[in-house]
JSON list of C-alpha atoms and ligand atoms in Angstrom, two decimals:
[
{"chain": "U", "resi": 1, "resn": "MET", "atom": "CA", "xyz": [-83.34, 10.89, -5.64]},
{"chain": "U", "resi": 2, "resn": "THR", "atom": "CA", "xyz": [-80.94, 13.06, -7.63]},
{"chain": "U", "resi": 3, "resn": "LYS", "atom": "CA", "xyz": [-82.73, 15.28, -10.12]},
{"chain": "U", "resi": 4, "resn": "LEU", "atom": "CA", "xyz": [-81.63, 15.83, -13.72]},
{"chain": "U", "resi": 5, "resn": "ALA", "atom": "CA", "xyz": [-81.69, 19.27, -15.33]},
{"chain": "U", "resi": 6, "resn": "PRO", "atom": "CA", "xyz": [-80.93, 19.10, -19.07]},
{"chain": "U", "resi": 7, "resn": "SER", "atom": "CA", "xyz": [-79.50, 22.41, -20.34]},
{"chain": "U", "resi": 8, "resn": "ILE", "atom": "CA", "xyz": [-81.11, 23.43, -23.61]},
{"chain": "U", "resi": 9, "resn": "LEU", "atom": "CA", "xyz": [-77.92, 25.31, -24.54]},
{"chain": "U", "resi": 10, "resn": "ALA", "atom": "CA", "xyz": [-76.72, 22.08, -26.18]},
{"chain": "U", "resi": 11, "resn": "ALA", "atom": "CA", "xyz": [-80.04, 21.30, -27.93]},
{"chain": "U", "resi": 12, "resn": "ASP", "atom": "CA", "xyz": [-80.62, 21.47, -31.68]},
{"chain": "U", "resi": 13, "resn": "PHE", "atom": "CA", "xyz": [-82.36, 24.85, -32.00]},
{"chain": "U", "resi": 14, "resn": "THR", "atom": "CA", "xyz": [-83.94, 23.94, -35.31]},
{"chain": "U", "resi": 15, "resn": "ARG", "atom": "CA", "xyz": [-85.91, 21.30, -33.36]},
{"chain": "U", "resi": 16, "resn": "LEU", "atom": "CA", "xyz": [-86.01, 22.83, -29.89]},
{"chain": "U", "resi": 17, "resn": "GLY", "atom": "CA", "xyz": [-89.58, 21.81, -29.01]},
{"chain": "U", "resi": 18, "resn": "GLU", "atom": "CA", "xyz": [-88.99, 18.20, -30.03]},
{"chain": "U", "resi": 19, "resn": "GLU", "atom": "CA", "xyz": [-85.72, 17.97, -28.13]},
{"chain": "U", "resi": 20, "resn": "VAL", "atom": "CA", "xyz": [-87.16, 19.46, -24.94]},
{"chain": "U", "resi": 21, "resn": "THR", "atom": "CA", "xyz": [-90.16, 17.13, -25.24]},
{"chain": "U", "resi": 22, "resn": "ALA", "atom": "CA", "xyz": [-87.85, 14.14, -25.67]},
{"chain": "U", "resi": 23, "resn": "ALA", "atom": "CA", "xyz": [-85.94, 15.12, -22.51]},
{"chain": "U", "resi": 24, "resn": "LEU", "atom": "CA", "xyz": [-89.20, 15.51, -20.59]},
{"chain": "U", "resi": 25, "resn": "GLU", "atom": "CA", "xyz": [-90.59, 12.20, -21.90]},
{"chain": "U", "resi": 26, "resn": "ALA", "atom": "CA", "xyz": [-87.38, 10.57, -20.66]},
{"chain": "U", "resi": 27, "resn": "GLY", "atom": "CA", "xyz": [-88.04, 11.97, -17.20]},
{"chain": "U", "resi": 28, "resn": "ALA", "atom": "CA", "xyz": [-86.07, 15.24, -16.96]},
{"chain": "U", "resi": 29, "resn": "ASP", "atom": "CA", "xyz": [-86.98, 16.88, -13.65]},
{"chain": "U", "resi": 30, "resn": "TYR", "atom": "CA", "xyz": [-85.91, 20.45, -14.50]},
{"chain": "U", "resi": 31, "resn": "ILE", "atom": "CA", "xyz": [-85.30, 22.22, -17.81]},
{"chain": "U", "resi": 32, "resn": "HIS", "atom": "CA", "xyz": [-82.19, 24.39, -17.38]},
{"chain": "U", "resi": 33, "resn": "VAL", "atom": "CA", "xyz": [-82.20, 27.63, -19.39]},
{"chain": "U", "resi": 34, "resn": "ASP", "atom": "CA", "xyz": [-78.80, 29.38, -19.71]},
{"chain": "U", "resi": 35, "resn": "VAL", "atom": "CA", "xyz": [-79.11, 33.11, -20.38]},
{"chain": "U", "resi": 36, "resn": "MET", "atom": "CA", "xyz": [-75.84, 34.85, -21.37]},
{"chain": "U", "resi": 37, "resn": "ASP", "atom": "CA", "xyz": [-75.36, 38.53, -22.08]},
{"chain": "U", "resi": 38, "resn": "GLY", "atom": "CA", "xyz": [-71.93, 38.79, -23.72]},
{"chain": "U", "resi": 39, "resn": "ARG", "atom": "CA", "xyz": [-70.76, 40.95, -20.81]},
{"chain": "U", "resi": 40, "resn": "PHE", "atom": "CA", "xyz": [-70.71, 38.92, -17.61]},
{"chain": "U", "resi": 41, "resn": "VAL", "atom": "CA", "xyz": [-69.72, 35.96, -19.79]},
{"chain": "U", "resi": 42, "resn": "PRO", "atom": "CA", "xyz": [-68.09, 36.18, -23.23]},
{"chain": "U", "resi": 43, "resn": "SER", "atom": "CA", "xyz": [-70.92, 34.55, -25.16]},
{"chain": "U", "resi": 44, "resn": "ILE", "atom": "CA", "xyz": [-74.52, 35.55, -25.94]},
{"chain": "U", "resi": 45, "resn": "SER", "atom": "CA", "xyz": [-77.06, 32.72, -25.84]},
{"chain": "U", "resi": 46, "resn": "PHE", "atom": "CA", "xyz": [-80.77, 33.61, -25.85]},
{"chain": "U", "resi": 47, "resn": "GLY", "atom": "CA", "xyz": [-83.42, 35.27, -23.74]},
{"chain": "U", "resi": 48, "resn": "PHE", "atom": "CA", "xyz": [-87.15, 35.80, -23.33]},
{"chain": "U", "resi": 49, "resn": "PRO", "atom": "CA", "xyz": [-88.54, 34.37, -26.59]},
{"chain": "U", "resi": 50, "resn": "ILE", "atom": "CA", "xyz": [-86.81, 31.03, -26.08]},
{"chain": "U", "resi": 51, "resn": "LEU", "atom": "CA", "xyz": [-87.91, 30.88, -22.43]},
{"chain": "U", "resi": 52, "resn": "ARG", "atom": "CA", "xyz": [-91.49, 31.69, -23.46]},
{"chain": "U", "resi": 53, "resn": "ALA", "atom": "CA", "xyz": [-91.36, 28.86, -26.01]},
{"chain": "U", "resi": 54, "resn": "VAL", "atom": "CA", "xyz": [-89.92, 26.24, -23.67]},
{"chain": "U", "resi": 55, "resn": "ALA", "atom": "CA", "xyz": [-91.66, 26.98, -20.35]},
{"chain": "U", "resi": 56, "resn": "PRO", "atom": "CA", "xyz": [-95.16, 25.79, -21.36]},
{"chain": "U", "resi": 57, "resn": "ILE", "atom": "CA", "xyz": [-93.75, 22.48, -22.63]},
{"chain": "U", "resi": 58, "resn": "ALA", "atom": "CA", "xyz": [-91.96, 21.90, -19.32]},
{"chain": "U", "resi": 59, "resn": "ARG", "atom": "CA", "xyz": [-95.12, 22.82, -17.43]},
{"chain": "U", "resi": 60, "resn": "GLN", "atom": "CA", "xyz": [-97.18, 20.23, -19.37]},
{"chain": "U", "resi": 61, "resn": "TYR", "atom": "CA", "xyz": [-94.89, 17.58, -17.89]},
{"chain": "U", "resi": 62, "resn": "GLY", "atom": "CA", "xyz": [-94.84, 19.03, -14.40]},
{"chain": "U", "resi": 63, "resn": "ALA", "atom": "CA", "xyz": [-91.13, 19.89, -14.76]},
{"chain": "U", "resi": 64, "resn": "THR", "atom": "CA", "xyz": [-89.44, 22.91, -13.20]},
{"chain": "U", "resi": 65, "resn": "VAL", "atom": "CA", "xyz": [-88.22, 25.77, -15.41]},
{"chain": "U", "resi": 66, "resn": "ASP", "atom": "CA", "xyz": [-84.74, 26.52, -14.02]},
{"chain": "U", "resi": 67, "resn": "VAL", "atom": "CA", "xyz": [-83.32, 29.79, -15.37]},
{"chain": "U", "resi": 68, "resn": "HIS", "atom": "CA", "xyz": [-79.58, 30.50, -14.88]},
{"chain": "U", "resi": 69, "resn": "LEU", "atom": "CA", "xyz": [-78.87, 34.19, -15.42]},
{"chain": "U", "resi": 70, "resn": "MET", "atom": "CA", "xyz": [-75.28, 34.83, -16.54]},
{"chain": "U", "resi": 71, "resn": "ILE", "atom": "CA", "xyz": [-75.98, 38.53, -17.02]},
{"chain": "U", "resi": 72, "resn": "GLU", "atom": "CA", "xyz": [-74.90, 41.80, -15.44]},
{"chain": "U", "resi": 73, "resn": "GLN", "atom": "CA", "xyz": [-77.49, 43.73, -13.43]},
{"chain": "U", "resi": 74, "resn": "PRO", "atom": "CA", "xyz": [-79.98, 40.84, -13.42]},
{"chain": "U", "resi": 75, "resn": "GLU", "atom": "CA", "xyz": [-82.31, 42.91, -11.22]},
{"chain": "U", "resi": 76, "resn": "ARG", "atom": "CA", "xyz": [-83.31, 44.86, -14.33]},
{"chain": "U", "resi": 77, "resn": "TYR", "atom": "CA", "xyz": [-84.93, 41.80, -15.92]},
{"chain": "U", "resi": 78, "resn": "LEU", "atom": "CA", "xyz": [-86.39, 39.72, -13.06]},
{"chain": "U", "resi": 79, "resn": "GLU", "atom": "CA", "xyz": [-89.99, 40.65, -13.73]},
{"chain": "U", "resi": 80, "resn": "GLU", "atom": "CA", "xyz": [-89.76, 39.84, -17.42]},
{"chain": "U", "resi": 81, "resn": "PHE", "atom": "CA", "xyz": [-88.12, 36.47, -16.73]},
{"chain": "U", "resi": 82, "resn": "ALA", "atom": "CA", "xyz": [-90.83, 35.69, -14.18]},
{"chain": "U", "resi": 83, "resn": "HIS", "atom": "CA", "xyz": [-93.54, 36.52, -16.71]},
{"chain": "U", "resi": 84, "resn": "ALA", "atom": "CA", "xyz": [-91.76, 34.51, -19.40]},
{"chain": "U", "resi": 85, "resn": "GLY", "atom": "CA", "xyz": [-92.22, 31.36, -17.29]},
{"chain": "U", "resi": 86, "resn": "ALA", "atom": "CA", "xyz": [-89.30, 30.91, -14.86]},
{"chain": "U", "resi": 87, "resn": "ASP", "atom": "CA", "xyz": [-90.00, 28.76, -11.78]},
{"chain": "U", "resi": 88, "resn": "ILE", "atom": "CA", "xyz": [-86.47, 29.31, -10.41]},
{"chain": "U", "resi": 89, "resn": "LEU", "atom": "CA", "xyz": [-84.31, 32.37, -11.13]},
{"chain": "U", "resi": 90, "resn": "THR", "atom": "CA", "xyz": [-80.65, 31.95, -10.25]},
{"chain": "U", "resi": 91, "resn": "VAL", "atom": "CA", "xyz": [-78.30, 34.94, -10.14]},
{"chain": "U", "resi": 92, "resn": "HIS", "atom": "CA", "xyz": [-74.51, 35.07, -9.79]},
{"chain": "U", "resi": 93, "resn": "VAL", "atom": "CA", "xyz": [-73.13, 36.61, -6.59]},
{"chain": "U", "resi": 94, "resn": "GLU", "atom": "CA", "xyz": [-70.49, 38.27, -8.79]},
{"chain": "U", "resi": 95, "resn": "THR", "atom": "CA", "xyz": [-73.22, 40.31, -10.54]},
{"chain": "U", "resi": 96, "resn": "CYS", "atom": "CA", "xyz": [-75.20, 41.41, -7.47]},
{"chain": "U", "resi": 97, "resn": "PRO", "atom": "CA", "xyz": [-73.81, 44.09, -5.11]},
{"chain": "U", "resi": 98, "resn": "HIS", "atom": "CA", "xyz": [-77.23, 44.10, -3.38]},
{"chain": "U", "resi": 99, "resn": "LEU", "atom": "CA", "xyz": [-77.76, 40.35, -3.43]},
{"chain": "U", "resi": 100, "resn": "HIS", "atom": "CA", "xyz": [-80.21, 40.29, -0.52]},
{"chain": "U", "resi": 101, "resn": "ARG", "atom": "CA", "xyz": [-82.47, 42.80, -2.26]},
{"chain": "U", "resi": 102, "resn": "THR", "atom": "CA", "xyz": [-82.28, 40.87, -5.54]},
{"chain": "U", "resi": 103, "resn": "ILE", "atom": "CA", "xyz": [-83.17, 37.58, -3.83]},
{"chain": "U", "resi": 104, "resn": "GLN", "atom": "CA", "xyz": [-86.15, 39.22, -2.07]},
{"chain": "U", "resi": 105, "resn": "ALA", "atom": "CA", "xyz": [-87.30, 40.74, -5.37]},
{"chain": "U", "resi": 106, "resn": "ILE", "atom": "CA", "xyz": [-87.30, 37.29, -7.01]},
{"chain": "U", "resi": 107, "resn": "ARG", "atom": "CA", "xyz": [-89.38, 35.83, -4.17]},
{"chain": "U", "resi": 108, "resn": "GLU", "atom": "CA", "xyz": [-91.86, 38.71, -4.32]},
{"chain": "U", "resi": 109, "resn": "LEU", "atom": "CA", "xyz": [-92.45, 37.82, -7.98]},
{"chain": "U", "resi": 110, "resn": "GLY", "atom": "CA", "xyz": [-93.60, 34.36, -6.87]},
{"chain": "U", "resi": 111, "resn": "VAL", "atom": "CA", "xyz": [-90.45, 32.70, -8.23]},
{"chain": "U", "resi": 112, "resn": "LYS", "atom": "CA", "xyz": [-87.95, 30.58, -6.27]},
{"chain": "U", "resi": 113, "resn": "PRO", "atom": "CA", "xyz": [-84.64, 32.41, -5.81]},
{"chain": "U", "resi": 114, "resn": "GLY", "atom": "CA", "xyz": [-81.33, 30.71, -6.50]},
{"chain": "U", "resi": 115, "resn": "VAL", "atom": "CA", "xyz": [-77.77, 31.89, -6.13]},
{"chain": "U", "resi": 116, "resn": "THR", "atom": "CA", "xyz": [-74.61, 30.73, -7.86]},
{"chain": "U", "resi": 117, "resn": "LEU", "atom": "CA", "xyz": [-70.90, 31.42, -7.86]},
{"chain": "U", "resi": 118, "resn": "ASN", "atom": "CA", "xyz": [-67.98, 31.02, -10.24]},
{"chain": "U", "resi": 119, "resn": "PRO", "atom": "CA", "xyz": [-65.34, 28.35, -9.60]},
{"chain": "U", "resi": 120, "resn": "ALA", "atom": "CA", "xyz": [-62.91, 30.86, -8.03]},
{"chain": "U", "resi": 121, "resn": "THR", "atom": "CA", "xyz": [-65.51, 32.56, -5.82]},
{"chain": "U", "resi": 122, "resn": "PRO", "atom": "CA", "xyz": [-65.36, 31.21, -2.24]},
{"chain": "U", "resi": 123, "resn": "LEU", "atom": "CA", "xyz": [-68.38, 29.65, -0.53]},
{"chain": "U", "resi": 124, "resn": "ILE", "atom": "CA", "xyz": [-68.04, 32.14, 2.29]},
{"chain": "U", "resi": 125, "resn": "SER", "atom": "CA", "xyz": [-69.58, 34.74, -0.06]},
{"chain": "U", "resi": 126, "resn": "LEU", "atom": "CA", "xyz": [-72.86, 32.80, 0.28]},
{"chain": "U", "resi": 127, "resn": "GLU", "atom": "CA", "xyz": [-72.91, 32.44, 4.04]},
{"chain": "U", "resi": 128, "resn": "GLU", "atom": "CA", "xyz": [-75.30, 35.31, 4.83]},
{"chain": "U", "resi": 129, "resn": "ILE", "atom": "CA", "xyz": [-77.72, 34.61, 1.98]},
{"chain": "U", "resi": 130, "resn": "LEU", "atom": "CA", "xyz": [-78.03, 30.80, 2.32]},
{"chain": "U", "resi": 131, "resn": "PRO", "atom": "CA", "xyz": [-81.11, 30.89, 4.61]},
{"chain": "U", "resi": 132, "resn": "ASP", "atom": "CA", "xyz": [-82.97, 32.97, 1.99]},
{"chain": "U", "resi": 133, "resn": "VAL", "atom": "CA", "xyz": [-82.53, 30.85, -1.14]},
{"chain": "U", "resi": 134, "resn": "ASP", "atom": "CA", "xyz": [-84.26, 27.77, -2.54]},
{"chain": "U", "resi": 135, "resn": "LEU", "atom": "CA", "xyz": [-81.33, 26.70, -4.70]},
{"chain": "U", "resi": 136, "resn": "VAL", "atom": "CA", "xyz": [-77.56, 27.03, -4.61]},
{"chain": "U", "resi": 137, "resn": "LEU", "atom": "CA", "xyz": [-75.71, 26.32, -7.83]},
{"chain": "U", "resi": 138, "resn": "VAL", "atom": "CA", "xyz": [-72.04, 25.31, -7.83]},
{"chain": "U", "resi": 139, "resn": "MET", "atom": "CA", "xyz": [-70.43, 26.11, -11.19]},
{"chain": "U", "resi": 140, "resn": "SER", "atom": "CA", "xyz": [-68.07, 23.26, -12.02]},
{"chain": "U", "resi": 141, "resn": "VAL", "atom": "CA", "xyz": [-66.79, 25.09, -15.14]},
{"chain": "U", "resi": 142, "resn": "ASN", "atom": "CA", "xyz": [-66.25, 28.78, -15.81]},
{"chain": "U", "resi": 143, "resn": "PRO", "atom": "CA", "xyz": [-69.64, 29.93, -17.08]},
{"chain": "U", "resi": 144, "resn": "GLY", "atom": "CA", "xyz": [-70.07, 30.96, -20.69]},
{"chain": "U", "resi": 145, "resn": "PHE", "atom": "CA", "xyz": [-69.89, 27.82, -22.79]},
{"chain": "U", "resi": 146, "resn": "GLY", "atom": "CA", "xyz": [-71.15, 24.26, -22.88]},
{"chain": "U", "resi": 147, "resn": "GLY", "atom": "CA", "xyz": [-68.88, 21.31, -23.51]},
{"chain": "U", "resi": 148, "resn": "GLN", "atom": "CA", "xyz": [-66.11, 22.18, -21.04]},
{"chain": "U", "resi": 149, "resn": "SER", "atom": "CA", "xyz": [-64.40, 19.76, -18.65]},
{"chain": "U", "resi": 150, "resn": "TYR", "atom": "CA", "xyz": [-65.51, 19.38, -15.02]},
{"chain": "U", "resi": 151, "resn": "ILE", "atom": "CA", "xyz": [-63.08, 21.20, -12.68]},
{"chain": "U", "resi": 152, "resn": "PRO", "atom": "CA", "xyz": [-61.98, 18.50, -10.16]},
{"chain": "U", "resi": 153, "resn": "GLY", "atom": "CA", "xyz": [-61.83, 20.87, -7.18]},
{"chain": "U", "resi": 154, "resn": "SER", "atom": "CA", "xyz": [-65.61, 21.36, -7.49]},
{"chain": "U", "resi": 155, "resn": "THR", "atom": "CA", "xyz": [-66.25, 18.07, -5.69]},
{"chain": "U", "resi": 156, "resn": "ASP", "atom": "CA", "xyz": [-64.74, 19.32, -2.44]},
{"chain": "U", "resi": 157, "resn": "LYS", "atom": "CA", "xyz": [-66.64, 22.60, -2.80]},
{"chain": "U", "resi": 158, "resn": "ILE", "atom": "CA", "xyz": [-69.90, 20.62, -3.14]},
{"chain": "U", "resi": 159, "resn": "ARG", "atom": "CA", "xyz": [-69.05, 18.65, 0.02]},
{"chain": "U", "resi": 160, "resn": "ARG", "atom": "CA", "xyz": [-68.36, 21.83, 1.99]},
{"chain": "U", "resi": 161, "resn": "LEU", "atom": "CA", "xyz": [-71.55, 23.48, 0.73]},
{"chain": "U", "resi": 162, "resn": "ARG", "atom": "CA", "xyz": [-73.59, 20.39, 1.68]},
{"chain": "U", "resi": 163, "resn": "GLN", "atom": "CA", "xyz": [-72.21, 20.76, 5.22]},
{"chain": "U", "resi": 164, "resn": "MET", "atom": "CA", "xyz": [-73.08, 24.47, 5.32]},
{"chain": "U", "resi": 165, "resn": "LEU", "atom": "CA", "xyz": [-76.67, 23.72, 4.21]},
{"chain": "U", "resi": 166, "resn": "ASP", "atom": "CA", "xyz": [-77.01, 20.89, 6.75]},
{"chain": "U", "resi": 167, "resn": "VAL", "atom": "CA", "xyz": [-75.75, 23.08, 9.59]},
{"chain": "U", "resi": 168, "resn": "ILE", "atom": "CA", "xyz": [-78.51, 25.64, 9.00]},
{"chain": "U", "resi": 169, "resn": "GLY", "atom": "CA", "xyz": [-81.12, 22.95, 8.25]},
{"chain": "U", "resi": 170, "resn": "SER", "atom": "CA", "xyz": [-81.68, 24.22, 4.71]},
{"chain": "U", "resi": 171, "resn": "ALA", "atom": "CA", "xyz": [-83.67, 22.09, 2.26]},
{"chain": "U", "resi": 172, "resn": "ALA", "atom": "CA", "xyz": [-82.43, 24.16, -0.71]},
{"chain": "U", "resi": 173, "resn": "ASP", "atom": "CA", "xyz": [-81.45, 22.31, -3.88]},
{"chain": "U", "resi": 174, "resn": "LEU", "atom": "CA", "xyz": [-77.70, 21.91, -4.30]},
{"chain": "U", "resi": 175, "resn": "GLU", "atom": "CA", "xyz": [-77.29, 22.05, -8.06]},
{"chain": "U", "resi": 176, "resn": "VAL", "atom": "CA", "xyz": [-74.05, 21.53, -9.99]},
{"chain": "U", "resi": 177, "resn": "ASP", "atom": "CA", "xyz": [-73.46, 22.78, -13.54]},
{"chain": "U", "resi": 178, "resn": "GLY", "atom": "CA", "xyz": [-70.75, 22.10, -16.10]},
{"chain": "U", "resi": 179, "resn": "GLY", "atom": "CA", "xyz": [-68.93, 19.07, -17.50]},
{"chain": "U", "resi": 180, "resn": "ILE", "atom": "CA", "xyz": [-71.30, 16.51, -15.96]},
{"chain": "U", "resi": 181, "resn": "SER", "atom": "CA", "xyz": [-71.79, 13.12, -17.64]},
{"chain": "U", "resi": 182, "resn": "PRO", "atom": "CA", "xyz": [-72.79, 9.61, -16.58]},
{"chain": "U", "resi": 183, "resn": "GLU", "atom": "CA", "xyz": [-69.08, 9.02, -15.84]},
{"chain": "U", "resi": 184, "resn": "ASN", "atom": "CA", "xyz": [-68.87, 11.53, -12.97]},
{"chain": "U", "resi": 185, "resn": "ALA", "atom": "CA", "xyz": [-72.55, 11.89, -11.99]},
{"chain": "U", "resi": 186, "resn": "ALA", "atom": "CA", "xyz": [-72.46, 9.42, -9.07]},
{"chain": "U", "resi": 187, "resn": "MET", "atom": "CA", "xyz": [-69.35, 11.03, -7.59]},
{"chain": "U", "resi": 188, "resn": "ILE", "atom": "CA", "xyz": [-71.01, 14.48, -7.73]},
{"chain": "U", "resi": 189, "resn": "ALA", "atom": "CA", "xyz": [-74.24, 13.17, -6.20]},
{"chain": "U", "resi": 190, "resn": "ASP", "atom": "CA", "xyz": [-72.28, 11.38, -3.44]},
{"chain": "U", "resi": 191, "resn": "ALA", "atom": "CA", "xyz": [-70.56, 14.67, -2.59]},
{"chain": "U", "resi": 192, "resn": "GLY", "atom": "CA", "xyz": [-73.99, 16.14, -1.83]},
{"chain": "U", "resi": 193, "resn": "ALA", "atom": "CA", "xyz": [-75.51, 17.44, -5.08]},
{"chain": "U", "resi": 194, "resn": "SER", "atom": "CA", "xyz": [-79.28, 17.07, -5.44]},
{"chain": "U", "resi": 195, "resn": "VAL", "atom": "CA", "xyz": [-79.67, 18.45, -9.00]},
{"chain": "U", "resi": 196, "resn": "LEU", "atom": "CA", "xyz": [-77.28, 17.78, -11.90]},
{"chain": "U", "resi": 197, "resn": "VAL", "atom": "CA", "xyz": [-77.26, 20.07, -14.95]},
{"chain": "U", "resi": 198, "resn": "SER", "atom": "CA", "xyz": [-76.12, 18.57, -18.23]},
{"chain": "U", "resi": 199, "resn": "GLY", "atom": "CA", "xyz": [-76.11, 19.97, -21.74]},
{"chain": "U", "resi": 200, "resn": "THR", "atom": "CA", "xyz": [-73.69, 18.07, -23.96]},
{"chain": "U", "resi": 201, "resn": "ALA", "atom": "CA", "xyz": [-74.17, 14.66, -22.30]},
{"chain": "U", "resi": 202, "resn": "VAL", "atom": "CA", "xyz": [-77.95, 14.89, -22.79]},
{"chain": "U", "resi": 203, "resn": "PHE", "atom": "CA", "xyz": [-78.39, 16.64, -26.16]},
{"chain": "U", "resi": 204, "resn": "GLY", "atom": "CA", "xyz": [-75.02, 15.97, -27.84]},
{"chain": "U", "resi": 205, "resn": "GLY", "atom": "CA", "xyz": [-73.31, 12.82, -29.10]},
{"chain": "U", "resi": 206, "resn": "PRO", "atom": "CA", "xyz": [-74.55, 9.96, -31.24]},
{"chain": "U", "resi": 207, "resn": "ASN", "atom": "CA", "xyz": [-77.12, 8.48, -28.84]},
{"chain": "U", "resi": 208, "resn": "THR", "atom": "CA", "xyz": [-80.72, 9.58, -28.43]},
{"chain": "U", "resi": 209, "resn": "ILE", "atom": "CA", "xyz": [-81.78, 11.94, -25.66]},
{"chain": "U", "resi": 210, "resn": "ALA", "atom": "CA", "xyz": [-83.71, 9.09, -24.03]},
{"chain": "U", "resi": 211, "resn": "GLU", "atom": "CA", "xyz": [-80.62, 6.85, -24.07]},
{"chain": "U", "resi": 212, "resn": "ASN", "atom": "CA", "xyz": [-78.49, 9.63, -22.60]},
{"chain": "U", "resi": 213, "resn": "ILE", "atom": "CA", "xyz": [-80.92, 10.27, -19.75]},
{"chain": "U", "resi": 214, "resn": "ALA", "atom": "CA", "xyz": [-81.19, 6.53, -19.09]},
{"chain": "U", "resi": 215, "resn": "ALA", "atom": "CA", "xyz": [-77.38, 6.39, -18.85]},
{"chain": "U", "resi": 216, "resn": "PHE", "atom": "CA", "xyz": [-77.50, 9.09, -16.15]},
{"chain": "U", "resi": 217, "resn": "ARG", "atom": "CA", "xyz": [-80.18, 7.18, -14.24]},
{"chain": "U", "resi": 218, "resn": "ARG", "atom": "CA", "xyz": [-78.18, 3.96, -14.37]},
{"chain": "U", "resi": 219, "resn": "ALA", "atom": "CA", "xyz": [-75.04, 5.76, -13.18]},
{"chain": "U", "resi": 220, "resn": "LEU", "atom": "CA", "xyz": [-76.96, 7.32, -10.29]},
{"chain": "U", "resi": 221, "resn": "GLU", "atom": "CA", "xyz": [-78.59, 4.04, -9.21]},
{"chain": "U", "resi": 222, "resn": "GLN", "atom": "CA", "xyz": [-75.24, 2.33, -8.55]},
{"chain": "Z", "resi": 301, "resn": "LIG", "atom": "C1", "xyz": [-72.26, 26.98, -18.78]},
{"chain": "Z", "resi": 301, "resn": "LIG", "atom": "C2", "xyz": [-73.73, 26.70, -18.56]},
{"chain": "Z", "resi": 301, "resn": "LIG", "atom": "C3", "xyz": [-74.05, 25.25, -18.48]},
{"chain": "Z", "resi": 301, "resn": "LIG", "atom": "C4", "xyz": [-73.81, 24.47, -19.72]},
{"chain": "Z", "resi": 301, "resn": "LIG", "atom": "C5", "xyz": [-73.51, 23.06, -19.32]},
{"chain": "Z", "resi": 301, "resn": "LIG", "atom": "O1", "xyz": [-72.04, 28.35, -18.73]},
{"chain": "Z", "resi": 301, "resn": "LIG", "atom": "O2", "xyz": [-74.16, 27.31, -17.35]},
{"chain": "Z", "resi": 301, "resn": "LIG", "atom": "O3", "xyz": [-75.40, 25.07, -18.03]},
{"chain": "Z", "resi": 301, "resn": "LIG", "atom": "O4", "xyz": [-74.88, 24.47, -20.61]},
{"chain": "Z", "resi": 301, "resn": "LIG", "atom": "O5", "xyz": [-73.11, 22.37, -20.44]},
{"chain": "Z", "resi": 301, "resn": "LIG", "atom": "P1", "xyz": [-72.27, 21.05, -20.40]},
{"chain": "Z", "resi": 301, "resn": "LIG", "atom": "O6", "xyz": [-73.10, 20.01, -19.74]},
{"chain": "Z", "resi": 301, "resn": "LIG", "atom": "O7", "xyz": [-72.01, 20.78, -21.82]},
{"chain": "Z", "resi": 301, "resn": "LIG", "atom": "O8", "xyz": [-71.00, 21.33, -19.61]},
{"chain": "Z", "resi": 302, "resn": "LIG", "atom": "ZN1", "xyz": [-76.19, 26.79, -16.49]}
]
């Protein structure tokens, strides 16, 4: 079954605990935490204190704390993110000249390593590292902001990555992030995604978080 990973970037920060709890009550599988440094991506989001606040709530529900690091030199902060409650730490290939070392360092901290790539970065840049990761994240928008439109070419990239994972017999999650809603969720899952990230379509709009998550589930059942 396709997993849902609500991104707290789009949550109401004045009521963060309530919003995360509502997503978990509605059956969110992962809680996706977007860390931005204002250097690798233009915007600055949040860091350790927010992760420390959210991780124990996710843990109460048995959900996975999925941390997406959009920061330069992520190797400098792995230990602190691990201690702050990350279950998965995903780094961008574009930020890691010594990606193999970084992935090993994450695993040695007892955290699942993930790797991701920008829309214009080719899948071939992942070929050597695929056997070593527990999650591969396909960015379907340019990272840095919520609320952007899904880049259509991402679907073919997901299909090709699914083939690459199947060829090596990898059970890694294939996660997709950016511009995902109940309207395109089934298409993305059919292409081979196993985890869908969504910020705006879960926490934004006029409907409740529970209604939004139910809409995803309905879309994915068809
Ligand atoms: C973008 C982030 C996404 C973002 C998704 O840089 O990595 O996780 O929160 O937001 P939506 O679902 O609004 O595109
Ligand atoms: Zn993200």
